[in-house]
């Protein structure tokens, strides 16, 4: 199966979904918000975008199933191939008019990522990757940065919005990164953070309490761009592990060591 060709088809579907989000952003009102919790928002835009993606992806790979954030009706898992979809990663940003949000879709065969796209809607940047074929932004090849150490690195992170039991540990980790690096950024979209690591804009990213649909596409982007992805303290696959460290590879051990100082 030609996963590079599939990733190109996926990019076209993601762009169409992004056009819908862009169109709706012009007239979106906060009265359209449904709240899953004080820190977890959803709107009709999330749900309609997911339906558009499911319909479009069924045409790309009819035998594939779906792992979705919003639970679109009829979108069930399959045995071999599954699309992992976050229709609007950065919903809170979208709701508040902050222009950092994305469409994120990864394709897995079994447990292995084989294709992925992150489409950053406002900047019209489409990041795509396929297993063994490299990573691209708007069809130009991208690579992770060659920054050799944490002291010269720019790091991205995110904050958990449902699990605050480890917040004190997390803030200590954050403070350590702030002291050791050029700085820490929090954009509000894990998919964009990972795409930016792949493109060499960030040297590293770390976050916990993530779901597979937050990171699936971005993890493949990073590895296909020459970077490395693991869990916080171990070298396991982070796709379903809830913790992610992603980097250009050069700063990875320093990042894990920094987290290990405070993480219980």
mmCIF file of C-alpha atoms in Angstrom:
data_model
loop_
_atom_site.group_PDB
_atom_site.id
_atom_site.type_symbol
_atom_site.label_atom_id
_atom_site.label_comp_id
_atom_site.label_asym_id
_atom_site.label_seq_id
_atom_site.Cartn_x
_atom_site.Cartn_y
_atom_site.Cartn_z
ATOM 1 C CA UNK A 1 0.000 0.000 0.000
ATOM 2 C CA UNK A 2 1.309 3.457 -0.963
ATOM 3 C CA UNK A 3 1.106 5.430 2.279
ATOM 4 C CA UNK A 4 2.671 8.501 0.686
ATOM 5 C CA UNK A 5 -0.204 8.649 -1.801
ATOM 6 C CA UNK A 6 -2.687 8.118 1.021
ATOM 7 C CA UNK A 7 -1.120 11.003 2.954
ATOM 8 C CA UNK A 8 -1.599 13.272 -0.077
ATOM 9 C CA UNK A 9 -5.268 12.291 -0.247
ATOM 10 C CA UNK A 10 -5.549 12.819 3.503
ATOM 11 C CA UNK A 11 -4.051 16.301 3.135
ATOM 12 C CA UNK A 12 -6.731 17.222 0.603
ATOM 13 C CA UNK A 13 -9.488 16.028 2.951
ATOM 14 C CA UNK A 14 -7.957 17.930 5.888
ATOM 15 C CA UNK A 15 -7.732 21.116 3.826
ATOM 16 C CA UNK A 16 -11.427 20.866 2.935
ATOM 17 C CA UNK A 17 -12.273 20.432 6.609
ATOM 18 C CA UNK A 18 -10.084 23.426 7.412
ATOM 19 C CA UNK A 19 -11.951 25.529 4.866
ATOM 20 C CA UNK A 20 -15.168 24.786 6.735
ATOM 21 C CA UNK A 21 -13.587 25.807 10.055
ATOM 22 C CA UNK A 22 -12.243 29.015 8.506
ATOM 23 C CA UNK A 23 -15.653 29.833 7.071
ATOM 24 C CA UNK A 24 -17.438 29.237 10.377
ATOM 25 C CA UNK A 25 -14.909 31.267 12.369
ATOM 26 C CA UNK A 26 -16.190 34.453 10.718
ATOM 27 C CA UNK A 27 -19.632 34.133 12.320
ATOM 28 C CA UNK A 28 -18.945 31.910 15.338
ATOM 29 C CA UNK A 29 -20.522 33.003 18.622
ATOM 30 C CA UNK A 30 -19.754 31.735 22.108
ATOM 31 C CA UNK A 31 -23.447 30.917 22.411
ATOM 32 C CA UNK A 32 -22.625 27.911 20.194
ATOM 33 C CA UNK A 33 -20.394 26.361 22.860
ATOM 34 C CA UNK A 34 -21.225 23.100 24.568
ATOM 35 C CA UNK A 35 -19.127 22.502 27.664
ATOM 36 C CA UNK A 36 -17.796 19.076 28.608
ATOM 37 C CA UNK A 37 -16.231 20.830 31.607
ATOM 38 C CA UNK A 38 -14.840 24.226 32.542
ATOM 39 C CA UNK A 39 -11.609 23.463 30.665
ATOM 40 C CA UNK A 40 -13.067 21.223 27.939
ATOM 41 C CA UNK A 41 -15.160 22.960 25.296
ATOM 42 C CA UNK A 42 -16.848 21.651 22.164
ATOM 43 C CA UNK A 43 -19.010 23.308 19.511
ATOM 44 C CA UNK A 44 -20.989 22.410 16.416
ATOM 45 C CA UNK A 45 -17.825 23.261 14.459
ATOM 46 C CA UNK A 46 -15.951 20.334 16.075
ATOM 47 C CA UNK A 47 -18.813 17.946 15.377
ATOM 48 C CA UNK A 48 -19.524 19.029 11.798
ATOM 49 C CA UNK A 49 -15.825 19.048 10.937
ATOM 50 C CA UNK A 50 -15.488 15.505 12.240
ATOM 51 C CA UNK A 51 -18.403 14.381 10.059
ATOM 52 C CA UNK A 52 -16.763 15.979 7.020
ATOM 53 C CA UNK A 53 -13.518 14.178 7.799
ATOM 54 C CA UNK A 54 -15.181 10.805 8.350
ATOM 55 C CA UNK A 55 -17.083 11.084 5.057
ATOM 56 C CA UNK A 56 -13.986 12.153 3.137
ATOM 57 C CA UNK A 57 -11.709 9.532 4.656
ATOM 58 C CA UNK A 58 -14.150 6.724 3.889
ATOM 59 C CA UNK A 59 -13.508 7.480 0.226
ATOM 60 C CA UNK A 60 -9.728 7.387 0.715
ATOM 61 C CA UNK A 61 -9.612 4.017 2.503
ATOM 62 C CA UNK A 62 -13.036 2.347 2.716
ATOM 63 C CA UNK A 63 -11.843 -0.541 4.894
ATOM 64 C CA UNK A 64 -10.457 1.710 7.633
ATOM 65 C CA UNK A 65 -12.216 2.373 10.914
ATOM 66 C CA UNK A 66 -12.146 5.433 13.137
ATOM 67 C CA UNK A 67 -10.953 6.587 16.560
ATOM 68 C CA UNK A 68 -12.581 9.986 17.002
ATOM 69 C CA UNK A 69 -12.796 12.698 19.637
ATOM 70 C CA UNK A 70 -16.437 13.626 19.109
ATOM 71 C CA UNK A 71 -17.870 10.144 18.516
ATOM 72 C CA UNK A 72 -19.443 10.650 15.085
ATOM 73 C CA UNK A 73 -22.310 8.203 14.577
ATOM 74 C CA UNK A 74 -21.309 5.161 12.552
ATOM 75 C CA UNK A 75 -17.572 5.801 12.960
ATOM 76 C CA UNK A 76 -16.361 2.521 14.465
ATOM 77 C CA UNK A 77 -12.957 0.886 14.844
ATOM 78 C CA UNK A 78 -11.727 -1.698 12.360
ATOM 79 C CA UNK A 79 -9.287 -4.580 12.813
ATOM 80 C CA UNK A 80 -6.336 -3.437 10.677
ATOM 81 C CA UNK A 81 -6.505 0.255 9.682
ATOM 82 C CA UNK A 82 -7.942 3.088 11.756
ATOM 83 C CA UNK A 83 -8.029 6.847 11.293
ATOM 84 C CA UNK A 84 -7.354 8.782 14.519
ATOM 85 C CA UNK A 85 -9.154 12.128 14.278
ATOM 86 C CA UNK A 86 -9.108 15.391 16.183
ATOM 87 C CA UNK A 87 -11.303 17.646 14.032
ATOM 88 C CA UNK A 88 -10.356 20.858 15.835
ATOM 89 C CA UNK A 89 -7.280 20.645 18.039
ATOM 90 C CA UNK A 90 -7.266 23.902 19.962
ATOM 91 C CA UNK A 91 -11.008 24.371 20.403
ATOM 92 C CA UNK A 92 -10.543 26.795 23.304
ATOM 93 C CA UNK A 93 -8.297 28.953 21.114
ATOM 94 C CA UNK A 94 -10.922 28.865 18.354
ATOM 95 C CA UNK A 95 -13.706 29.850 20.747
ATOM 96 C CA UNK A 96 -11.711 32.841 22.021
ATOM 97 C CA UNK A 97 -10.551 33.946 18.586
ATOM 98 C CA UNK A 98 -6.921 32.991 19.214
ATOM 99 C CA UNK A 99 -5.622 31.902 15.797
ATOM 100 C CA UNK A 100 -3.802 28.679 16.723
ATOM 101 C CA UNK A 101 -5.872 25.577 15.968
ATOM 102 C CA UNK A 102 -5.640 22.681 13.589
ATOM 103 C CA UNK A 103 -7.146 19.624 11.976
ATOM 104 C CA UNK A 104 -5.201 16.521 13.013
ATOM 105 C CA UNK A 105 -5.592 13.060 11.466
ATOM 106 C CA UNK A 106 -3.323 10.033 11.744
ATOM 107 C CA UNK A 107 -3.656 6.592 10.180
ATOM 108 C CA UNK A 108 -2.550 3.478 12.046
ATOM 109 C CA UNK A 109 -2.113 -0.088 10.834
ATOM 110 C CA UNK A 110 -2.490 -2.128 13.982
ATOM 111 C CA UNK A 111 -0.633 0.070 16.473
ATOM 112 C CA UNK A 112 1.807 1.567 13.943
ATOM 113 C CA UNK A 113 1.464 5.084 12.545
ATOM 114 C CA UNK A 114 1.710 5.061 8.751
ATOM 115 C CA UNK A 115 0.311 8.445 7.625
ATOM 116 C CA UNK A 116 -0.584 11.738 9.239
ATOM 117 C CA UNK A 117 -1.597 15.320 8.536
ATOM 118 C CA UNK A 118 -1.789 18.421 10.699
ATOM 119 C CA UNK A 119 -3.468 21.320 8.928
ATOM 120 C CA UNK A 120 -2.989 24.636 10.719
ATOM 121 C CA UNK A 121 -6.092 26.471 9.590
ATOM 122 C CA UNK A 122 -5.296 30.173 10.005
ATOM 123 C CA UNK A 123 -1.737 29.984 8.660
ATOM 124 C CA UNK A 124 -2.822 27.650 5.841
ATOM 125 C CA UNK A 125 0.085 25.317 6.563
ATOM 126 C CA UNK A 126 -0.450 21.655 5.799
ATOM 127 C CA UNK A 127 2.053 19.330 7.457
ATOM 128 C CA UNK A 128 1.993 15.739 6.239
ATOM 129 C CA UNK A 129 4.044 12.596 6.666
ATOM 130 C CA UNK A 130 4.015 8.981 5.564
ATOM 131 C CA UNK A 131 6.015 6.109 6.987
ATOM 132 C CA UNK A 132 9.367 5.935 5.227
ATOM 133 C CA UNK A 133 8.581 8.875 2.933
ATOM 134 C CA UNK A 134 9.585 11.890 5.042
ATOM 135 C CA UNK A 135 7.693 14.938 6.275
ATOM 136 C CA UNK A 136 6.499 18.012 4.407
ATOM 137 C CA UNK A 137 4.919 21.433 4.942
ATOM 138 C CA UNK A 138 2.918 22.655 1.958
ATOM 139 C CA UNK A 139 4.857 20.026 -0.027
ATOM 140 C CA UNK A 140 8.303 21.341 0.898
ATOM 141 C CA UNK A 141 10.452 18.849 2.863
ATOM 142 C CA UNK A 142 10.942 19.643 6.553
ATOM 143 C CA UNK A 143 13.529 18.480 9.079
ATOM 144 C CA UNK A 144 13.973 18.890 12.804
ATOM 145 C CA UNK A 145 16.513 21.465 13.942
ATOM 146 C CA UNK A 146 20.169 20.700 14.578
ATOM 147 C CA UNK A 147 20.320 22.619 17.878
ATOM 148 C CA UNK A 148 22.623 20.432 19.993
ATOM 149 C CA UNK A 149 21.611 21.180 23.582
ATOM 150 C CA UNK A 150 18.822 22.360 25.846
ATOM 151 C CA UNK A 151 20.541 25.674 26.632
ATOM 152 C CA UNK A 152 19.952 26.778 23.032
ATOM 153 C CA UNK A 153 16.520 25.199 22.618
ATOM 154 C CA UNK A 154 12.987 26.575 22.455
ATOM 155 C CA UNK A 155 10.535 24.181 24.103
ATOM 156 C CA UNK A 156 6.759 23.813 23.800
ATOM 157 C CA UNK A 157 4.336 22.372 26.324
ATOM 158 C CA UNK A 158 0.683 22.172 27.248
ATOM 159 C CA UNK A 159 -1.247 22.013 30.499
ATOM 160 C CA UNK A 160 -3.671 19.243 31.506
ATOM 161 C CA UNK A 161 -7.282 20.320 31.799
ATOM 162 C CA UNK A 162 -8.796 17.321 33.589
ATOM 163 C CA UNK A 163 -6.050 15.908 35.833
ATOM 164 C CA UNK A 164 -4.568 18.396 38.290
ATOM 165 C CA UNK A 165 -3.186 15.848 40.739
ATOM 166 C CA UNK A 166 0.322 16.203 39.333
ATOM 167 C CA UNK A 167 0.210 19.953 38.783
ATOM 168 C CA UNK A 168 2.821 20.787 41.435
ATOM 169 C CA UNK A 169 5.294 18.332 39.903
ATOM 170 C CA UNK A 170 4.491 19.678 36.458
ATOM 171 C CA UNK A 171 5.102 23.279 37.484
ATOM 172 C CA UNK A 172 8.491 22.316 38.897
ATOM 173 C CA UNK A 173 9.365 20.634 35.602
ATOM 174 C CA UNK A 174 8.174 23.731 33.744
ATOM 175 C CA UNK A 175 10.306 25.998 35.920
ATOM 176 C CA UNK A 176 13.369 23.864 35.295
ATOM 177 C CA UNK A 177 12.879 24.042 31.528
ATOM 178 C CA UNK A 178 12.429 27.810 31.752
ATOM 179 C CA UNK A 179 15.776 28.121 33.517
ATOM 180 C CA UNK A 180 17.665 25.751 31.219
ATOM 181 C CA UNK A 181 16.389 26.762 27.762
ATOM 182 C CA UNK A 182 15.763 29.796 25.571
ATOM 183 C CA UNK A 183 12.159 29.636 26.745
ATOM 184 C CA UNK A 184 8.933 27.655 26.955
ATOM 185 C CA UNK A 185 5.872 28.302 24.776
ATOM 186 C CA UNK A 186 2.288 27.140 25.273
ATOM 187 C CA UNK A 187 0.332 27.465 22.008
ATOM 188 C CA UNK A 188 -2.760 25.476 22.994
ATOM 189 C CA UNK A 189 -2.663 22.834 20.247
ATOM 190 C CA UNK A 190 -0.504 19.752 20.787
ATOM 191 C CA UNK A 191 -0.811 18.888 17.102
ATOM 192 C CA UNK A 192 0.654 22.265 16.112
ATOM 193 C CA UNK A 193 3.388 21.946 18.754
ATOM 194 C CA UNK A 194 4.480 18.612 17.301
ATOM 195 C CA UNK A 195 4.324 19.903 13.729
ATOM 196 C CA UNK A 196 6.560 22.784 14.770
ATOM 197 C CA UNK A 197 9.084 20.369 16.292
ATOM 198 C CA UNK A 198 9.103 18.523 12.966
ATOM 199 C CA UNK A 199 9.660 21.798 11.106
ATOM 200 C CA UNK A 200 12.535 22.872 13.364
ATOM 201 C CA UNK A 201 10.659 25.767 14.979
ATOM 202 C CA UNK A 202 10.719 24.104 18.397
ATOM 203 C CA UNK A 203 13.483 21.805 19.582
ATOM 204 C CA UNK A 204 11.202 19.883 21.901
ATOM 205 C CA UNK A 205 7.700 19.369 23.276
ATOM 206 C CA UNK A 206 6.408 17.674 26.425
ATOM 207 C CA UNK A 207 2.931 17.179 27.853
ATOM 208 C CA UNK A 208 0.976 14.633 29.877
ATOM 209 C CA UNK A 209 -2.647 13.469 29.973
ATOM 210 C CA UNK A 210 -2.923 13.522 26.196
ATOM 211 C CA UNK A 211 -5.164 11.363 24.022
ATOM 212 C CA UNK A 212 -4.146 9.510 20.883
ATOM 213 C CA UNK A 213 -6.160 11.887 18.695
ATOM 214 C CA UNK A 214 -4.185 14.849 20.087
ATOM 215 C CA UNK A 215 -0.833 13.471 18.972
ATOM 216 C CA UNK A 216 -1.173 10.739 16.325
ATOM 217 C CA UNK A 217 -0.366 12.826 13.260
ATOM 218 C CA UNK A 218 2.218 14.950 15.035
ATOM 219 C CA UNK A 219 4.211 11.991 16.344
ATOM 220 C CA UNK A 220 4.683 10.663 12.820
ATOM 221 C CA UNK A 221 5.643 14.120 11.573
ATOM 222 C CA UNK A 222 8.416 14.329 14.166
ATOM 223 C CA UNK A 223 9.887 10.893 13.496
ATOM 224 C CA UNK A 224 9.700 11.250 9.716
ATOM 225 C CA UNK A 225 11.420 14.648 10.028
ATOM 226 C CA UNK A 226 14.327 12.990 11.841
ATOM 227 C CA UNK A 227 13.256 13.538 15.442
ATOM 228 C CA UNK A 228 12.476 11.288 18.375
ATOM 229 C CA UNK A 229 9.335 10.583 20.420
ATOM 230 C CA UNK A 230 8.987 8.742 23.745
ATOM 231 C CA UNK A 231 7.091 8.751 27.004
ATOM 232 C CA UNK A 232 8.334 10.947 29.871
ATOM 233 C CA UNK A 233 10.692 8.537 31.624
ATOM 234 C CA UNK A 234 10.754 5.526 29.323
ATOM 235 C CA UNK A 235 11.409 4.914 25.648
ATOM 236 C CA UNK A 236 7.995 3.401 24.950
ATOM 237 C CA UNK A 237 5.692 4.396 22.102
ATOM 238 C CA UNK A 238 3.757 7.439 23.372
ATOM 239 C CA UNK A 239 0.760 7.111 21.012
ATOM 240 C CA UNK A 240 -1.531 5.546 23.618
ATOM 241 C CA UNK A 241 0.679 6.259 26.624
ATOM 242 C CA UNK A 242 -0.779 9.640 27.702
ATOM 243 C CA UNK A 243 2.699 11.224 28.099
ATOM 244 C CA UNK A 244 4.776 12.623 25.241
ATOM 245 C CA UNK A 245 8.306 13.890 24.879
ATOM 246 C CA UNK A 246 9.152 14.836 21.291
ATOM 247 C CA UNK A 247 12.368 16.454 20.165
ATOM 248 C CA UNK A 248 14.958 16.956 17.471
ATOM 249 C CA UNK A 249 16.781 14.012 19.042
ATOM 250 C CA UNK A 250 19.777 16.032 20.209
ATOM 251 C CA UNK A 251 18.034 17.458 23.294
ATOM 252 C CA UNK A 252 15.918 14.410 24.069
ATOM 253 C CA UNK A 253 17.983 12.922 26.874
ATOM 254 C CA UNK A 254 18.313 16.320 28.549
ATOM 255 C CA UNK A 255 14.548 16.740 28.363
ATOM 256 C CA UNK A 256 13.898 13.346 29.939
ATOM 257 C CA UNK A 257 16.509 14.024 32.622
ATOM 258 C CA UNK A 258 14.878 17.377 33.419
ATOM 259 C CA UNK A 259 11.464 15.749 33.776
ATOM 260 C CA UNK A 260 12.925 12.927 35.871
ATOM 261 C CA UNK A 261 14.181 15.429 38.479
ATOM 262 C CA UNK A 262 10.643 16.205 39.621
ATOM 263 C CA UNK A 263 8.225 13.695 38.076
ATOM 264 C CA UNK A 264 6.897 11.077 40.472
#
